[in-house]
Amino acid sequence: MKKILLFSLLIISFYKASSQNRKIYFLADTINIAKQNRFLKIETQSFFEHHFTFFCRCTPPYKDFTSFYYYIKKGDKMAETVSKKPDYDYLSFKEFMDILAETRGYLSGIYELYITEVLPGNKYRTNIVSQVPYRVPTEDKASVKENR
């Protein structure tokens, strides 16, 4: 009976440990890198929607740049802006690309990606981001009949 109980507890703890996403951190710096050397674009779509677009086609079907976003919903606490770079173990761009290749471009379910954005005035802001899903292009077709 003790063996069964111990085995059950071991299975449950392994399941909990394996079901948790690993946290990874990336430092997005577009301020201190010359424009011609940037591999990333940071955009504010609106006050609520922010995008990080990497200039690589790293996610299937490899047609669009790889993008991540975060929303600030009404009532959400905004990410705190700090004056010291947070002490995370940041991935290099190569390490990040290796993880994207390993996961075939889909981080969700395996990793939680946090992007720390370098802001003007030596400020920093860290947010958890989600991947922008690939959207199949829509086709508009029109047929024109000739009147005779």
mmCIF file with all atom_site columns, C-alpha atoms in Angstrom:
data_model
loop_
_atom_site.group_PDB
_atom_site.id
_atom_site.type_symbol
_atom_site.label_atom_id
_atom_site.label_alt_id
_atom_site.label_comp_id
_atom_site.label_asym_id
_atom_site.label_entity_id
_atom_site.label_seq_id
_atom_site.pdbx_PDB_ins_code
_atom_site.Cartn_x
_atom_site.Cartn_y
_atom_site.Cartn_z
_atom_site.occupancy
_atom_site.B_iso_or_equiv
_atom_site.pdbx_formal_charge
_atom_site.auth_seq_id
_atom_site.auth_comp_id
_atom_site.auth_asym_id
_atom_site.auth_atom_id
_atom_site.pdbx_PDB_model_num
ATOM 1   C CA . MET A 1 1   ? 0.000   0.000  0.000   1.00 0.00 ? 1   MET A CA 1
ATOM 2   C CA . LYS A 1 2   ? 2.851   2.397  0.869   1.00 0.00 ? 2   LYS A CA 1
ATOM 3   C CA . LYS A 1 3   ? 4.509   1.683  -2.463  1.00 0.00 ? 3   LYS A CA 1
ATOM 4   C CA . ILE A 1 4   ? 1.338   2.530  -4.376  1.00 0.00 ? 4   ILE A CA 1
ATOM 5   C CA . LEU A 1 5   ? 0.882   5.760  -2.423  1.00 0.00 ? 5   LEU A CA 1
ATOM 6   C CA . LEU A 1 6   ? 4.519   6.743  -2.926  1.00 0.00 ? 6   LEU A CA 1
ATOM 7   C CA . PHE A 1 7   ? 4.362   5.909  -6.622  1.00 0.00 ? 7   PHE A CA 1
ATOM 8   C CA . SER A 1 8   ? 1.151   7.958  -6.984  1.00 0.00 ? 8   SER A CA 1
ATOM 9   C CA . LEU A 1 9   ? 2.727   10.970 -5.269  1.00 0.00 ? 9   LEU A CA 1
ATOM 10  C CA . LEU A 1 10  ? 5.781   10.659 -7.495  1.00 0.00 ? 10  LEU A CA 1
ATOM 11  C CA . ILE A 1 11  ? 3.627   10.575 -10.647 1.00 0.00 ? 11  ILE A CA 1
ATOM 12  C CA . ILE A 1 12  ? 1.588   13.600 -9.497  1.00 0.00 ? 12  ILE A CA 1
ATOM 13  C CA . SER A 1 13  ? 4.668   15.666 -8.673  1.00 0.00 ? 13  SER A CA 1
ATOM 14  C CA . PHE A 1 14  ? 6.280   14.755 -12.013 1.00 0.00 ? 14  PHE A CA 1
ATOM 15  C CA . TYR A 1 15  ? 3.084   15.710 -13.856 1.00 0.00 ? 15  TYR A CA 1
ATOM 16  C CA . LYS A 1 16  ? 2.903   19.091 -12.089 1.00 0.00 ? 16  LYS A CA 1
ATOM 17  C CA . ALA A 1 17  ? 6.566   19.810 -12.813 1.00 0.00 ? 17  ALA A CA 1
ATOM 18  C CA . SER A 1 18  ? 6.295   18.838 -16.477 1.00 0.00 ? 18  SER A CA 1
ATOM 19  C CA . SER A 1 19  ? 3.035   20.726 -17.058 1.00 0.00 ? 19  SER A CA 1
ATOM 20  C CA . GLN A 1 20  ? 4.474   24.067 -15.962 1.00 0.00 ? 20  GLN A CA 1
ATOM 21  C CA . ASN A 1 21  ? 5.824   26.284 -18.701 1.00 0.00 ? 21  ASN A CA 1
ATOM 22  C CA . ARG A 1 22  ? 9.471   27.258 -18.557 1.00 0.00 ? 22  ARG A CA 1
ATOM 23  C CA . LYS A 1 23  ? 9.984   31.003 -18.304 1.00 0.00 ? 23  LYS A CA 1
ATOM 24  C CA . ILE A 1 24  ? 12.356  32.539 -20.829 1.00 0.00 ? 24  ILE A CA 1
ATOM 25  C CA . TYR A 1 25  ? 13.407  36.172 -21.067 1.00 0.00 ? 25  TYR A CA 1
ATOM 26  C CA . PHE A 1 26  ? 14.512  38.244 -24.024 1.00 0.00 ? 26  PHE A CA 1
ATOM 27  C CA . LEU A 1 27  ? 15.898  41.802 -23.924 1.00 0.00 ? 27  LEU A CA 1
ATOM 28  C CA . ALA A 1 28  ? 14.399  43.888 -26.749 1.00 0.00 ? 28  ALA A CA 1
ATOM 29  C CA . ASP A 1 29  ? 16.674  46.868 -27.337 1.00 0.00 ? 29  ASP A CA 1
ATOM 30  C CA . THR A 1 30  ? 15.920  49.104 -30.302 1.00 0.00 ? 30  THR A CA 1
ATOM 31  C CA . ILE A 1 31  ? 17.330  52.247 -28.688 1.00 0.00 ? 31  ILE A CA 1
ATOM 32  C CA . ASN A 1 32  ? 20.998  51.302 -28.397 1.00 0.00 ? 32  ASN A CA 1
ATOM 33  C CA . ILE A 1 33  ? 21.239  49.438 -31.714 1.00 0.00 ? 33  ILE A CA 1
ATOM 34  C CA . ALA A 1 34  ? 21.736  51.274 -34.999 1.00 0.00 ? 34  ALA A CA 1
ATOM 35  C CA . LYS A 1 35  ? 18.642  51.190 -37.217 1.00 0.00 ? 35  LYS A CA 1
ATOM 36  C CA . GLN A 1 36  ? 20.373  49.252 -40.005 1.00 0.00 ? 36  GLN A CA 1
ATOM 37  C CA . ASN A 1 37  ? 21.406  46.502 -37.543 1.00 0.00 ? 37  ASN A CA 1
ATOM 38  C CA . ARG A 1 38  ? 18.043  45.937 -35.869 1.00 0.00 ? 38  ARG A CA 1
ATOM 39  C CA . PHE A 1 39  ? 16.420  42.519 -36.076 1.00 0.00 ? 39  PHE A CA 1
ATOM 40  C CA . LEU A 1 40  ? 13.339  43.598 -34.172 1.00 0.00 ? 40  LEU A CA 1
ATOM 41  C CA . LYS A 1 41  ? 10.616  46.206 -34.460 1.00 0.00 ? 41  LYS A CA 1
ATOM 42  C CA . ILE A 1 42  ? 8.576   47.342 -31.459 1.00 0.00 ? 42  ILE A CA 1
ATOM 43  C CA . GLU A 1 43  ? 5.203   48.889 -32.231 1.00 0.00 ? 43  GLU A CA 1
ATOM 44  C CA . THR A 1 44  ? 2.369   50.278 -30.204 1.00 0.00 ? 44  THR A CA 1
ATOM 45  C CA . GLN A 1 45  ? -0.765  49.501 -32.195 1.00 0.00 ? 45  GLN A CA 1
ATOM 46  C CA . SER A 1 46  ? -2.939  51.385 -29.734 1.00 0.00 ? 46  SER A CA 1
ATOM 47  C CA . PHE A 1 47  ? -2.707  52.305 -26.074 1.00 0.00 ? 47  PHE A CA 1
ATOM 48  C CA . PHE A 1 48  ? -3.777  48.731 -25.294 1.00 0.00 ? 48  PHE A CA 1
ATOM 49  C CA . GLU A 1 49  ? -1.934  46.661 -27.924 1.00 0.00 ? 49  GLU A CA 1
ATOM 50  C CA . HIS A 1 50  ? 1.836   46.302 -28.273 1.00 0.00 ? 50  HIS A CA 1
ATOM 51  C CA . HIS A 1 51  ? 3.793   44.177 -30.789 1.00 0.00 ? 51  HIS A CA 1
ATOM 52  C CA . PHE A 1 52  ? 7.339   42.826 -31.037 1.00 0.00 ? 52  PHE A CA 1
ATOM 53  C CA . THR A 1 53  ? 8.141   41.738 -34.598 1.00 0.00 ? 53  THR A CA 1
ATOM 54  C CA . PHE A 1 54  ? 11.348  39.806 -35.280 1.00 0.00 ? 54  PHE A CA 1
ATOM 55  C CA . PHE A 1 55  ? 12.674  40.149 -38.825 1.00 0.00 ? 55  PHE A CA 1
ATOM 56  C CA . CYS A 1 56  ? 12.850  36.417 -39.403 1.00 0.00 ? 56  CYS A CA 1
ATOM 57  C CA . ARG A 1 57  ? 10.428  33.986 -40.908 1.00 0.00 ? 57  ARG A CA 1
ATOM 58  C CA . CYS A 1 58  ? 10.946  31.416 -38.144 1.00 0.00 ? 58  CYS A CA 1
ATOM 59  C CA . THR A 1 59  ? 7.470   29.988 -37.701 1.00 0.00 ? 59  THR A CA 1
ATOM 60  C CA . PRO A 1 60  ? 5.557   27.715 -40.065 1.00 0.00 ? 60  PRO A CA 1
ATOM 61  C CA . PRO A 1 61  ? 4.501   28.286 -42.819 1.00 0.00 ? 61  PRO A CA 1
ATOM 62  C CA . TYR A 1 62  ? 7.535   30.648 -42.912 1.00 0.00 ? 62  TYR A CA 1
ATOM 63  C CA . LYS A 1 63  ? 5.754   33.397 -44.852 1.00 0.00 ? 63  LYS A CA 1
ATOM 64  C CA . ASP A 1 64  ? 5.461   36.169 -42.261 1.00 0.00 ? 64  ASP A CA 1
ATOM 65  C CA . PHE A 1 65  ? 7.812   37.647 -39.710 1.00 0.00 ? 65  PHE A CA 1
ATOM 66  C CA . THR A 1 66  ? 7.567   36.143 -36.226 1.00 0.00 ? 66  THR A CA 1
ATOM 67  C CA . SER A 1 67  ? 5.572   38.428 -33.925 1.00 0.00 ? 67  SER A CA 1
ATOM 68  C CA . PHE A 1 68  ? 4.554   38.523 -30.294 1.00 0.00 ? 68  PHE A CA 1
ATOM 69  C CA . TYR A 1 69  ? 2.081   40.812 -28.552 1.00 0.00 ? 69  TYR A CA 1
ATOM 70  C CA . TYR A 1 70  ? 0.636   41.814 -25.264 1.00 0.00 ? 70  TYR A CA 1
ATOM 71  C CA . TYR A 1 71  ? -2.580  43.635 -24.421 1.00 0.00 ? 71  TYR A CA 1
ATOM 72  C CA . ILE A 1 72  ? -3.324  45.888 -21.522 1.00 0.00 ? 72  ILE A CA 1
ATOM 73  C CA . LYS A 1 73  ? -6.977  45.275 -20.735 1.00 0.00 ? 73  LYS A CA 1
ATOM 74  C CA . LYS A 1 74  ? -9.161  47.589 -18.716 1.00 0.00 ? 74  LYS A CA 1
ATOM 75  C CA . GLY A 1 75  ? -8.453  46.961 -15.053 1.00 0.00 ? 75  GLY A CA 1
ATOM 76  C CA . ASP A 1 76  ? -5.132  45.188 -15.711 1.00 0.00 ? 76  ASP A CA 1
ATOM 77  C CA . LYS A 1 77  ? -2.143  46.416 -13.811 1.00 0.00 ? 77  LYS A CA 1
ATOM 78  C CA . MET A 1 78  ? 0.339   47.909 -16.245 1.00 0.00 ? 78  MET A CA 1
ATOM 79  C CA . ALA A 1 79  ? 3.864   46.509 -16.209 1.00 0.00 ? 79  ALA A CA 1
ATOM 80  C CA . GLU A 1 80  ? 6.032   48.557 -13.935 1.00 0.00 ? 80  GLU A CA 1
ATOM 81  C CA . THR A 1 81  ? 8.677   50.737 -15.570 1.00 0.00 ? 81  THR A CA 1
ATOM 82  C CA . VAL A 1 82  ? 11.953  50.430 -13.690 1.00 0.00 ? 82  VAL A CA 1
ATOM 83  C CA . SER A 1 83  ? 15.216  52.372 -13.883 1.00 0.00 ? 83  SER A CA 1
ATOM 84  C CA . LYS A 1 84  ? 17.502  49.355 -13.529 1.00 0.00 ? 84  LYS A CA 1
ATOM 85  C CA . LYS A 1 85  ? 17.704  46.460 -15.988 1.00 0.00 ? 85  LYS A CA 1
ATOM 86  C CA . PRO A 1 86  ? 15.898  43.510 -14.362 1.00 0.00 ? 86  PRO A CA 1
ATOM 87  C CA . ASP A 1 87  ? 18.231  40.715 -13.339 1.00 0.00 ? 87  ASP A CA 1
ATOM 88  C CA . TYR A 1 88  ? 16.909  37.923 -15.580 1.00 0.00 ? 88  TYR A CA 1
ATOM 89  C CA . ASP A 1 89  ? 18.912  35.346 -17.456 1.00 0.00 ? 89  ASP A CA 1
ATOM 90  C CA . TYR A 1 90  ? 18.253  36.798 -20.934 1.00 0.00 ? 90  TYR A CA 1
ATOM 91  C CA . LEU A 1 91  ? 18.502  34.678 -24.050 1.00 0.00 ? 91  LEU A CA 1
ATOM 92  C CA . SER A 1 92  ? 20.740  35.801 -26.863 1.00 0.00 ? 92  SER A CA 1
ATOM 93  C CA . PHE A 1 93  ? 19.090  36.218 -30.264 1.00 0.00 ? 93  PHE A CA 1
ATOM 94  C CA . LYS A 1 94  ? 20.750  32.965 -31.399 1.00 0.00 ? 94  LYS A CA 1
ATOM 95  C CA . GLU A 1 95  ? 19.468  31.067 -28.336 1.00 0.00 ? 95  GLU A CA 1
ATOM 96  C CA . PHE A 1 96  ? 15.990  32.472 -28.952 1.00 0.00 ? 96  PHE A CA 1
ATOM 97  C CA . MET A 1 97  ? 16.092  31.391 -32.610 1.00 0.00 ? 97  MET A CA 1
ATOM 98  C CA . ASP A 1 98  ? 17.297  27.927 -31.542 1.00 0.00 ? 98  ASP A CA 1
ATOM 99  C CA . ILE A 1 99  ? 14.295  27.591 -29.209 1.00 0.00 ? 99  ILE A CA 1
ATOM 100 C CA . LEU A 1 100 ? 11.961  28.686 -32.005 1.00 0.00 ? 100 LEU A CA 1
ATOM 101 C CA . ALA A 1 101 ? 13.520  26.066 -34.296 1.00 0.00 ? 101 ALA A CA 1
ATOM 102 C CA . GLU A 1 102 ? 13.286  23.396 -31.586 1.00 0.00 ? 102 GLU A CA 1
ATOM 103 C CA . THR A 1 103 ? 9.595   24.133 -30.999 1.00 0.00 ? 103 THR A CA 1
ATOM 104 C CA . ARG A 1 104 ? 8.894   24.564 -34.731 1.00 0.00 ? 104 ARG A CA 1
ATOM 105 C CA . GLY A 1 105 ? 7.999   28.154 -33.977 1.00 0.00 ? 105 GLY A CA 1
ATOM 106 C CA . TYR A 1 106 ? 5.326   27.550 -31.377 1.00 0.00 ? 106 TYR A CA 1
ATOM 107 C CA . LEU A 1 107 ? 6.348   28.421 -27.828 1.00 0.00 ? 107 LEU A CA 1
ATOM 108 C CA . SER A 1 108 ? 2.953   28.206 -26.135 1.00 0.00 ? 108 SER A CA 1
ATOM 109 C CA . GLY A 1 109 ? 2.456   25.189 -23.937 1.00 0.00 ? 109 GLY A CA 1
ATOM 110 C CA . ILE A 1 110 ? 6.210   24.790 -23.449 1.00 0.00 ? 110 ILE A CA 1
ATOM 111 C CA . TYR A 1 111 ? 7.577   28.250 -22.679 1.00 0.00 ? 111 TYR A CA 1
ATOM 112 C CA . GLU A 1 112 ? 6.321   31.519 -21.231 1.00 0.00 ? 112 GLU A CA 1
ATOM 113 C CA . LEU A 1 113 ? 8.132   34.303 -23.057 1.00 0.00 ? 113 LEU A CA 1
ATOM 114 C CA . TYR A 1 114 ? 8.819   37.555 -21.229 1.00 0.00 ? 114 TYR A CA 1
ATOM 115 C CA . ILE A 1 115 ? 10.207  40.460 -23.219 1.00 0.00 ? 115 ILE A CA 1
ATOM 116 C CA . THR A 1 116 ? 11.998  43.271 -21.424 1.00 0.00 ? 116 THR A CA 1
ATOM 117 C CA . GLU A 1 117 ? 11.780  46.414 -23.522 1.00 0.00 ? 117 GLU A CA 1
ATOM 118 C CA . VAL A 1 118 ? 14.501  49.050 -23.278 1.00 0.00 ? 118 VAL A CA 1
ATOM 119 C CA . LEU A 1 119 ? 12.805  52.458 -23.007 1.00 0.00 ? 119 LEU A CA 1
ATOM 120 C CA . PRO A 1 120 ? 14.230  55.976 -23.399 1.00 0.00 ? 120 PRO A CA 1
ATOM 121 C CA . GLY A 1 121 ? 16.022  57.404 -20.379 1.00 0.00 ? 121 GLY A CA 1
ATOM 122 C CA . ASN A 1 122 ? 17.520  54.073 -19.242 1.00 0.00 ? 122 ASN A CA 1
ATOM 123 C CA . LYS A 1 123 ? 14.103  52.662 -18.286 1.00 0.00 ? 123 LYS A CA 1
ATOM 124 C CA . TYR A 1 124 ? 12.875  49.075 -18.697 1.00 0.00 ? 124 TYR A CA 1
ATOM 125 C CA . ARG A 1 125 ? 9.501   47.338 -18.848 1.00 0.00 ? 125 ARG A CA 1
ATOM 126 C CA . THR A 1 126 ? 8.911   43.561 -18.809 1.00 0.00 ? 126 THR A CA 1
ATOM 127 C CA . ASN A 1 127 ? 5.746   41.887 -20.089 1.00 0.00 ? 127 ASN A CA 1
ATOM 128 C CA . ILE A 1 128 ? 4.670   38.337 -20.741 1.00 0.00 ? 128 ILE A CA 1
ATOM 129 C CA . VAL A 1 129 ? 3.849   38.054 -24.429 1.00 0.00 ? 129 VAL A CA 1
ATOM 130 C CA . SER A 1 130 ? 1.839   35.743 -26.657 1.00 0.00 ? 130 SER A CA 1
ATOM 131 C CA . GLN A 1 131 ? 2.641   34.725 -30.170 1.00 0.00 ? 131 GLN A CA 1
ATOM 132 C CA . VAL A 1 132 ? 0.680   36.264 -33.034 1.00 0.00 ? 132 VAL A CA 1
ATOM 133 C CA . PRO A 1 133 ? -0.889  33.300 -34.837 1.00 0.00 ? 133 PRO A CA 1
ATOM 134 C CA . TYR A 1 134 ? -0.415  32.911 -38.570 1.00 0.00 ? 134 TYR A CA 1
ATOM 135 C CA . ARG A 1 135 ? -3.471  33.988 -40.480 1.00 0.00 ? 135 ARG A CA 1
ATOM 136 C CA . VAL A 1 136 ? -4.147  32.356 -43.807 1.00 0.00 ? 136 VAL A CA 1
ATOM 137 C CA . PRO A 1 137 ? -4.532  35.075 -46.440 1.00 0.00 ? 137 PRO A CA 1
ATOM 138 C CA . THR A 1 138 ? -8.020  35.555 -47.759 1.00 0.00 ? 138 THR A CA 1
ATOM 139 C CA . GLU A 1 139 ? -8.617  35.434 -51.456 1.00 0.00 ? 139 GLU A CA 1
ATOM 140 C CA . ASP A 1 140 ? -11.008 37.815 -53.105 1.00 0.00 ? 140 ASP A CA 1
ATOM 141 C CA . LYS A 1 141 ? -12.103 36.640 -56.490 1.00 0.00 ? 141 LYS A CA 1
ATOM 142 C CA . ALA A 1 142 ? -14.333 38.438 -58.863 1.00 0.00 ? 142 ALA A CA 1
ATOM 143 C CA . SER A 1 143 ? -15.520 37.143 -62.185 1.00 0.00 ? 143 SER A CA 1
ATOM 144 C CA . VAL A 1 144 ? -16.248 39.580 -64.935 1.00 0.00 ? 144 VAL A CA 1
ATOM 145 C CA . LYS A 1 145 ? -18.660 38.651 -67.678 1.00 0.00 ? 145 LYS A CA 1
ATOM 146 C CA . GLU A 1 146 ? -18.464 40.437 -70.955 1.00 0.00 ? 146 GLU A CA 1
ATOM 147 C CA . ASN A 1 147 ? -21.776 41.773 -72.218 1.00 0.00 ? 147 ASN A CA 1
ATOM 148 C CA . ARG A 1 148 ? -22.322 41.215 -75.951 1.00 0.00 ? 148 ARG A CA 1
#
